[in-house]
Amino acid sequence: MLTTQAIFDRYQEVRVRFPQVVARTQTVDIHSLLDIASDVDAFVFDAFGVLNVGETLIPGADDRLDQLRARGCAIRILTNAASYDRSGAIAKFKRLGLRVKDDEIITSREAALLHLTTGHWGVITADIDTLDDLPDSATRLGDTSDAYDAVDHFLFLSTADWTPARQDMLMAAMQRRPRDILIGNADLAAPRDDGFSVEPGHFGHLIADRFPDHVRFFGKPFPEVYDLIEASLPGVSSDRIAMCGDTLHTDILGAAARGWRTVLVTQDGLFAGYDTQLFSKQSRLYADWRLDRI
């Protein structure tokens, strides 16, 4: 699946599960976010493909955030990465070299955890995840099939240590007894230094293909993360918020459905090396603005 076209095609296939949006019909090209700073009170940034690629900061991203703050714009980072708890996510962005405040970062993991109910949760996450922000009754799922049958619900946070065998055990457990599963990262894939990684949304949609009533996704383009952003920006109207992202079906669609403005960033993310207008035409998803890098 790990090509731009294949990822785009899969997003199109599962789009029926996404929020509805009234499509724009064209995009205006700009050179820099400074070109539109007077039209925007708050810039919200996707991370992968916009601020960083894998563990590498995109050149100039840190300076651009500083310049926008100097213009009086609020800054938020909205990431679908759910492998880290909040403290881990904050540490990662600071390790990249971004000068961000703790309250400027919001993750899809936070949104998912707000919707945990009572019961025994089976958690799919990286082996290094301490689970400190999860209930004491949560169990990390691995290679023991009985553990999948023992839990009341599933929480899928990371594919870092996920394997085809574990996916088979999860599907078999759902077949034996369908249960709710929360997908803490709605992305299908993410740009890394050496290509694309497969993310929880990919596996979540495979499960939703068979058990549509039991799967709930968190992160862009789904509404809960936008609730968190807007709550952090009291007094800012939705049409003065701009989402900057590299993916049409998550960053652009989700923000447009919310009434935000949108900026498609093209050089380093999903569409690196491609003409995004072709994909916009096929999906009928056009950002307000388009640029190479922020």
GROMACS .gro file of C-alpha atoms in nm:
model
  294
    1MET     CA    1   0.000   0.000   0.000
    2LEU     CA    2   0.294   0.230   0.058
    3THR     CA    3   0.288   0.449  -0.250
    4THR     CA    4   0.123   0.788  -0.281
    5GLN     CA    5  -0.133   0.661  -0.532
    6ALA     CA    6  -0.223   0.353  -0.330
    7ILE     CA    7  -0.264   0.554  -0.008
    8PHE     CA    8  -0.479   0.810  -0.187
    9ASP     CA    9  -0.693   0.536  -0.345
   10ARG     CA   10  -0.753   0.372  -0.008
   11TYR     CA   11  -0.856   0.704   0.144
   12GLN     CA   12  -1.106   0.737  -0.139
   13GLU     CA   13  -1.240   0.388  -0.068
   14VAL     CA   14  -1.302   0.457   0.301
   15ARG     CA   15  -1.416   0.816   0.258
   16VAL     CA   16  -1.777   0.718   0.326
   17ARG     CA   17  -1.676   0.705   0.694
   18PHE     CA   18  -1.543   1.062   0.695
   19PRO     CA   19  -1.731   1.384   0.772
   20GLN     CA   20  -1.924   1.538   0.487
   21VAL     CA   21  -1.781   1.853   0.333
   22VAL     CA   22  -1.889   2.103   0.072
   23ALA     CA   23  -1.600   2.100  -0.168
   24ARG     CA   24  -1.416   2.405  -0.295
   25THR     CA   25  -1.342   2.417  -0.666
   26GLN     CA   26  -0.998   2.577  -0.677
   27THR     CA   27  -0.683   2.648  -0.478
   28VAL     CA   28  -0.478   2.968  -0.462
   29ASP     CA   29  -0.101   2.922  -0.468
   30ILE     CA   30   0.105   3.121  -0.216
   31HIS     CA   31   0.477   3.141  -0.144
   32SER     CA   32   0.470   3.148   0.237
   33LEU     CA   33   0.225   3.147   0.527
   34LEU     CA   34   0.328   3.507   0.585
   35ASP     CA   35   0.129   3.587   0.270
   36ILE     CA   36  -0.196   3.503   0.450
   37ALA     CA   37  -0.108   3.590   0.810
   38SER     CA   38  -0.343   3.890   0.807
   39ASP     CA   39  -0.636   3.662   0.717
   40VAL     CA   40  -0.573   3.408   0.993
   41ASP     CA   41  -0.579   3.436   1.374
   42ALA     CA   42  -0.465   3.080   1.448
   43PHE     CA   43  -0.252   2.843   1.243
   44VAL     CA   44  -0.290   2.471   1.318
   45PHE     CA   45  -0.013   2.247   1.191
   46ASP     CA   46  -0.004   1.883   1.106
   47ALA     CA   47   0.335   1.745   1.205
   48PHE     CA   48   0.449   1.473   0.964
   49GLY     CA   49   0.512   1.619   0.619
   50VAL     CA   50   0.468   1.978   0.737
   51LEU     CA   51   0.698   2.034   1.034
   52ASN     CA   52   0.900   1.714   1.020
   53VAL     CA   53   0.960   1.399   0.819
   54GLY     CA   54   1.016   1.114   1.060
   55GLU     CA   55   1.273   1.237   1.312
   56THR     CA   56   1.401   1.520   1.091
   57LEU     CA   57   1.282   1.879   1.120
   58ILE     CA   58   1.190   2.036   0.785
   59PRO     CA   59   1.426   2.331   0.726
   60GLY     CA   60   1.277   2.664   0.827
   61ALA     CA   61   0.972   2.525   1.005
   62ASP     CA   62   1.086   2.646   1.346
   63ASP     CA   63   1.159   2.996   1.219
   64ARG     CA   64   0.824   3.022   1.042
   65LEU     CA   65   0.635   2.943   1.365
   66ASP     CA   66   0.830   3.216   1.542
   67GLN     CA   67   0.751   3.465   1.264
   68LEU     CA   68   0.379   3.387   1.277
   69ARG     CA   69   0.373   3.434   1.654
   70ALA     CA   70   0.547   3.768   1.604
   71ARG     CA   71   0.260   3.864   1.371
   72GLY     CA   72   0.014   3.792   1.654
   73CYS     CA   73  -0.107   3.453   1.529
   74ALA     CA   74  -0.178   3.170   1.770
   75ILE     CA   75   0.003   2.842   1.697
   76ARG     CA   76  -0.122   2.487   1.752
   77ILE     CA   77   0.022   2.151   1.649
   78LEU     CA   78  -0.244   1.888   1.583
   79THR     CA   79  -0.096   1.545   1.527
   80ASN     CA   80  -0.256   1.206   1.471
   81ALA     CA   81   0.050   1.038   1.623
   82ALA     CA   82  -0.069   0.839   1.924
   83SER     CA   83   0.241   0.634   2.010
   84TYR     CA   84   0.342   0.872   2.290
   85ASP     CA   85   0.155   0.998   2.594
   86ARG     CA   86   0.125   1.375   2.623
   87SER     CA   87   0.462   1.422   2.791
   88GLY     CA   88   0.628   1.206   2.527
   89ALA     CA   89   0.468   1.402   2.243
   90ILE     CA   90   0.584   1.732   2.394
   91ALA     CA   91   0.936   1.596   2.438
   92LYS     CA   92   0.946   1.477   2.077
   93PHE     CA   93   0.863   1.816   1.929
   94LYS     CA   94   1.113   1.992   2.149
   95ARG     CA   95   1.375   1.731   2.058
   96LEU     CA   96   1.313   1.815   1.691
   97GLY     CA   97   1.405   2.173   1.770
   98LEU     CA   98   1.061   2.334   1.757
   99ARG     CA   99   1.009   2.619   2.002
  100VAL     CA  100   0.660   2.526   2.119
  101LYS     CA  101   0.473   2.561   2.444
  102ASP     CA  102   0.317   2.255   2.604
  103ASP     CA  103  -0.036   2.387   2.557
  104GLU     CA  104   0.023   2.441   2.183
  105ILE     CA  105   0.032   2.064   2.120
  106ILE     CA  106  -0.281   1.848   2.086
  107THR     CA  107  -0.278   1.480   1.987
  108SER     CA  108  -0.535   1.231   1.867
  109ARG     CA  109  -0.437   1.009   2.160
  110GLU     CA  110  -0.575   1.271   2.398
  111ALA     CA  111  -0.906   1.270   2.213
  112ALA     CA  112  -0.929   0.891   2.218
  113LEU     CA  113  -0.855   0.864   2.590
  114LEU     CA  114  -1.139   1.102   2.669
  115HIS     CA  115  -1.376   0.838   2.530
  116LEU     CA  116  -1.260   0.536   2.729
  117THR     CA  117  -1.546   0.369   2.914
  118THR     CA  118  -1.536   0.133   3.209
  119GLY     CA  119  -1.415  -0.221   3.156
  120HIS     CA  120  -1.096  -0.404   3.066
  121TRP     CA  121  -0.914  -0.240   2.774
  122GLY     CA  122  -0.674  -0.429   2.550
  123VAL     CA  123  -0.416  -0.182   2.422
  124ILE     CA  124  -0.221  -0.206   2.098
  125THR     CA  125   0.081   0.019   2.129
  126ALA     CA  126   0.458   0.038   2.113
  127ASP     CA  127   0.651  -0.177   2.357
  128ILE     CA  128   0.814   0.137   2.497
  129ASP     CA  129   0.477   0.297   2.577
  130THR     CA  130   0.450   0.309   2.957
  131LEU     CA  131   0.066   0.326   2.951
  132ASP     CA  132   0.088   0.579   3.236
  133ASP     CA  133  -0.210   0.773   3.101
  134LEU     CA  134  -0.432   0.463   3.076
  135PRO     CA  135  -0.646   0.290   3.340
  136ASP     CA  136  -0.468   0.041   3.566
  137SER     CA  137  -0.684  -0.237   3.423
  138ALA     CA  138  -0.552  -0.183   3.068
  139THR     CA  139  -0.357  -0.475   2.922
  140ARG     CA  140  -0.091  -0.446   2.653
  141LEU     CA  141  -0.172  -0.696   2.377
  142GLY     CA  142   0.103  -0.901   2.220
  143ASP     CA  143   0.143  -1.255   2.093
  144THR     CA  144  -0.093  -1.439   2.332
  145SER     CA  145  -0.429  -1.498   2.169
  146ASP     CA  146  -0.607  -1.559   2.500
  147ALA     CA  147  -0.537  -1.199   2.600
  148TYR     CA  148  -0.741  -1.073   2.303
  149ASP     CA  149  -1.041  -1.279   2.414
  150ALA     CA  150  -1.015  -1.164   2.776
  151VAL     CA  151  -1.064  -0.788   2.725
  152ASP     CA  152  -1.388  -0.592   2.694
  153HIS     CA  153  -1.268  -0.331   2.442
  154PHE     CA  154  -0.968  -0.254   2.222
  155LEU     CA  155  -0.761   0.065   2.196
  156PHE     CA  156  -0.526   0.085   1.895
  157LEU     CA  157  -0.257   0.351   1.945
  158SER     CA  158   0.053   0.246   1.751
  159THR     CA  159   0.176   0.008   1.482
  160ALA     CA  160   0.538   0.027   1.602
  161ASP     CA  161   0.544  -0.337   1.716
  162TRP     CA  162   0.237  -0.462   1.532
  163THR     CA  163   0.267  -0.770   1.312
  164PRO     CA  164   0.047  -0.959   1.064
  165ALA     CA  165   0.013  -1.239   1.319
  166ARG     CA  166  -0.115  -0.998   1.582
  167GLN     CA  167  -0.359  -0.847   1.333
  168ASP     CA  168  -0.488  -1.199   1.260
  169MET     CA  169  -0.538  -1.259   1.634
  170LEU     CA  170  -0.728  -0.932   1.666
  171MET     CA  171  -0.954  -1.013   1.371
  172ALA     CA  172  -1.016  -1.364   1.504
  173ALA     CA  173  -1.106  -1.227   1.848
  174MET     CA  174  -1.348  -0.981   1.687
  175GLN     CA  175  -1.501  -1.263   1.488
  176ARG     CA  176  -1.556  -1.470   1.801
  177ARG     CA  177  -1.694  -1.176   1.999
  178PRO     CA  178  -1.728  -0.838   1.834
  179ARG     CA  179  -1.632  -0.552   2.068
  180ASP     CA  180  -1.575  -0.182   2.039
  181ILE     CA  181  -1.232  -0.075   1.915
  182LEU     CA  182  -1.105   0.282   1.932
  183ILE     CA  183  -0.844   0.377   1.672
  184GLY     CA  184  -0.625   0.646   1.830
  185ASN     CA  185  -0.457   0.745   1.502
  186ALA     CA  186  -0.684   0.771   1.199
  187ASP     CA  187  -0.399   0.800   0.947
  188LEU     CA  188  -0.346   0.524   0.693
  189ALA     CA  189   0.022   0.610   0.652
  190ALA     CA  190   0.282   0.871   0.750
  191PRO     CA  191   0.589   1.005   0.566
  192ARG     CA  192   0.918   0.892   0.718
  193ASP     CA  193   1.281   0.950   0.629
  194ASP     CA  194   1.285   0.632   0.418
  195GLY     CA  195   0.930   0.615   0.283
  196PHE     CA  196   0.586   0.568   0.437
  197SER     CA  197   0.494   0.384   0.755
  198VAL     CA  198   0.164   0.199   0.797
  199GLU     CA  199  -0.044   0.362   1.070
  200PRO     CA  200  -0.334   0.242   1.292
  201GLY     CA  201  -0.599   0.383   1.059
  202HIS     CA  202  -0.499   0.130   0.795
  203PHE     CA  203  -0.570  -0.162   1.025
  204GLY     CA  204  -0.874   0.011   1.173
  205HIS     CA  205  -1.041   0.040   0.834
  206LEU     CA  206  -0.970  -0.327   0.760
  207ILE     CA  207  -1.158  -0.409   1.079
  208ALA     CA  208  -1.433  -0.158   1.000
  209ASP     CA  209  -1.481  -0.323   0.661
  210ARG     CA  210  -1.604  -0.630   0.852
  211PHE     CA  211  -1.733  -0.480   1.178
  212PRO     CA  212  -1.849  -0.128   1.088
  213ASP     CA  213  -2.058  -0.076   1.400
  214HIS     CA  214  -1.771  -0.144   1.639
  215VAL     CA  215  -1.490   0.082   1.514
  216ARG     CA  216  -1.447   0.448   1.608
  217PHE     CA  217  -1.165   0.664   1.474
  218PHE     CA  218  -0.993   0.955   1.646
  219GLY     CA  219  -0.777   1.224   1.492
  220LYS     CA  220  -0.810   1.415   1.167
  221PRO     CA  221  -1.053   1.416   0.988
  222PHE     CA  222  -1.283   1.314   1.276
  223PRO     CA  223  -1.439   1.587   1.491
  224GLU     CA  224  -1.309   1.525   1.844
  225VAL     CA  225  -0.963   1.672   1.784
  226TYR     CA  226  -1.115   1.986   1.639
  227ASP     CA  227  -1.322   2.023   1.955
  228LEU     CA  228  -0.998   2.023   2.155
  229ILE     CA  229  -0.833   2.280   1.929
  230GLU     CA  230  -1.131   2.516   1.935
  231ALA     CA  231  -1.161   2.485   2.313
  232SER     CA  232  -0.799   2.602   2.335
  233LEU     CA  233  -0.874   2.906   2.116
  234PRO     CA  234  -1.166   3.083   2.287
  235GLY     CA  235  -1.295   3.377   2.090
  236VAL     CA  236  -1.137   3.271   1.759
  237SER     CA  237  -1.399   3.214   1.492
  238SER     CA  238  -1.368   2.901   1.282
  239ASP     CA  239  -1.313   3.094   0.960
  240ARG     CA  240  -1.006   3.259   1.114
  241ILE     CA  241  -0.839   2.923   1.186
  242ALA     CA  242  -0.619   2.769   0.915
  243MET     CA  243  -0.517   2.403   0.908
  244CYS     CA  244  -0.182   2.337   0.741
  245GLY     CA  245  -0.137   1.977   0.630
  246ASP     CA  246  -0.004   1.748   0.360
  247THR     CA  247  -0.301   1.512   0.316
  248LEU     CA  248  -0.628   1.592   0.141
  249HIS     CA  249  -0.848   1.336   0.317
  250THR     CA  250  -0.733   1.406   0.673
  251ASP     CA  251  -0.593   1.758   0.708
  252ILE     CA  252  -0.792   1.935   0.438
  253LEU     CA  253  -1.123   1.747   0.448
  254GLY     CA  254  -1.152   1.747   0.827
  255ALA     CA  255  -1.073   2.115   0.869
  256ALA     CA  256  -1.299   2.220   0.582
  257ALA     CA  257  -1.585   2.022   0.734
  258ARG     CA  258  -1.529   2.222   1.051
  259GLY     CA  259  -1.545   2.554   0.866
  260TRP     CA  260  -1.174   2.626   0.898
  261ARG     CA  261  -0.952   2.760   0.622
  262THR     CA  262  -0.702   2.514   0.478
  263VAL     CA  263  -0.345   2.510   0.345
  264LEU     CA  264  -0.207   2.213   0.152
  265VAL     CA  265   0.170   2.170   0.199
  266THR     CA  266   0.316   1.970  -0.089
  267GLN     CA  267   0.693   1.928  -0.088
  268ASP     CA  268   0.771   1.680   0.190
  269GLY     CA  269   0.458   1.482   0.272
  270LEU     CA  270   0.218   1.243   0.102
  271PHE     CA  271   0.228   1.420  -0.235
  272ALA     CA  272   0.601   1.489  -0.252
  273GLY     CA  273   0.704   1.487  -0.618
  274TYR     CA  274   0.345   1.492  -0.749
  275ASP     CA  275   0.111   1.754  -0.890
  276THR     CA  276  -0.154   1.780  -0.618
  277GLN     CA  277  -0.405   1.937  -0.856
  278LEU     CA  278  -0.459   1.596  -1.016
  279PHE     CA  279  -0.546   1.443  -0.679
  280SER     CA  280  -0.768   1.740  -0.587
  281LYS     CA  281  -0.957   1.703  -0.912
  282GLN     CA  282  -1.011   1.331  -0.859
  283SER     CA  283  -1.124   1.367  -0.497
  284ARG     CA  284  -1.292   1.707  -0.538
  285LEU     CA  285  -1.095   1.826  -0.237
  286TYR     CA  286  -0.929   2.164  -0.280
  287ALA     CA  287  -0.751   2.357  -0.008
  288ASP     CA  288  -0.798   2.734   0.016
  289TRP     CA  289  -0.424   2.779  -0.035
  290ARG     CA  290  -0.132   2.566  -0.152
  291LEU     CA  291   0.244   2.604  -0.106
  292ASP     CA  292   0.560   2.392  -0.110
  293ARG     CA  293   0.672   2.453   0.250
  294ILE     CA  294   0.528   2.672   0.521
   0.00000   0.00000   0.00000
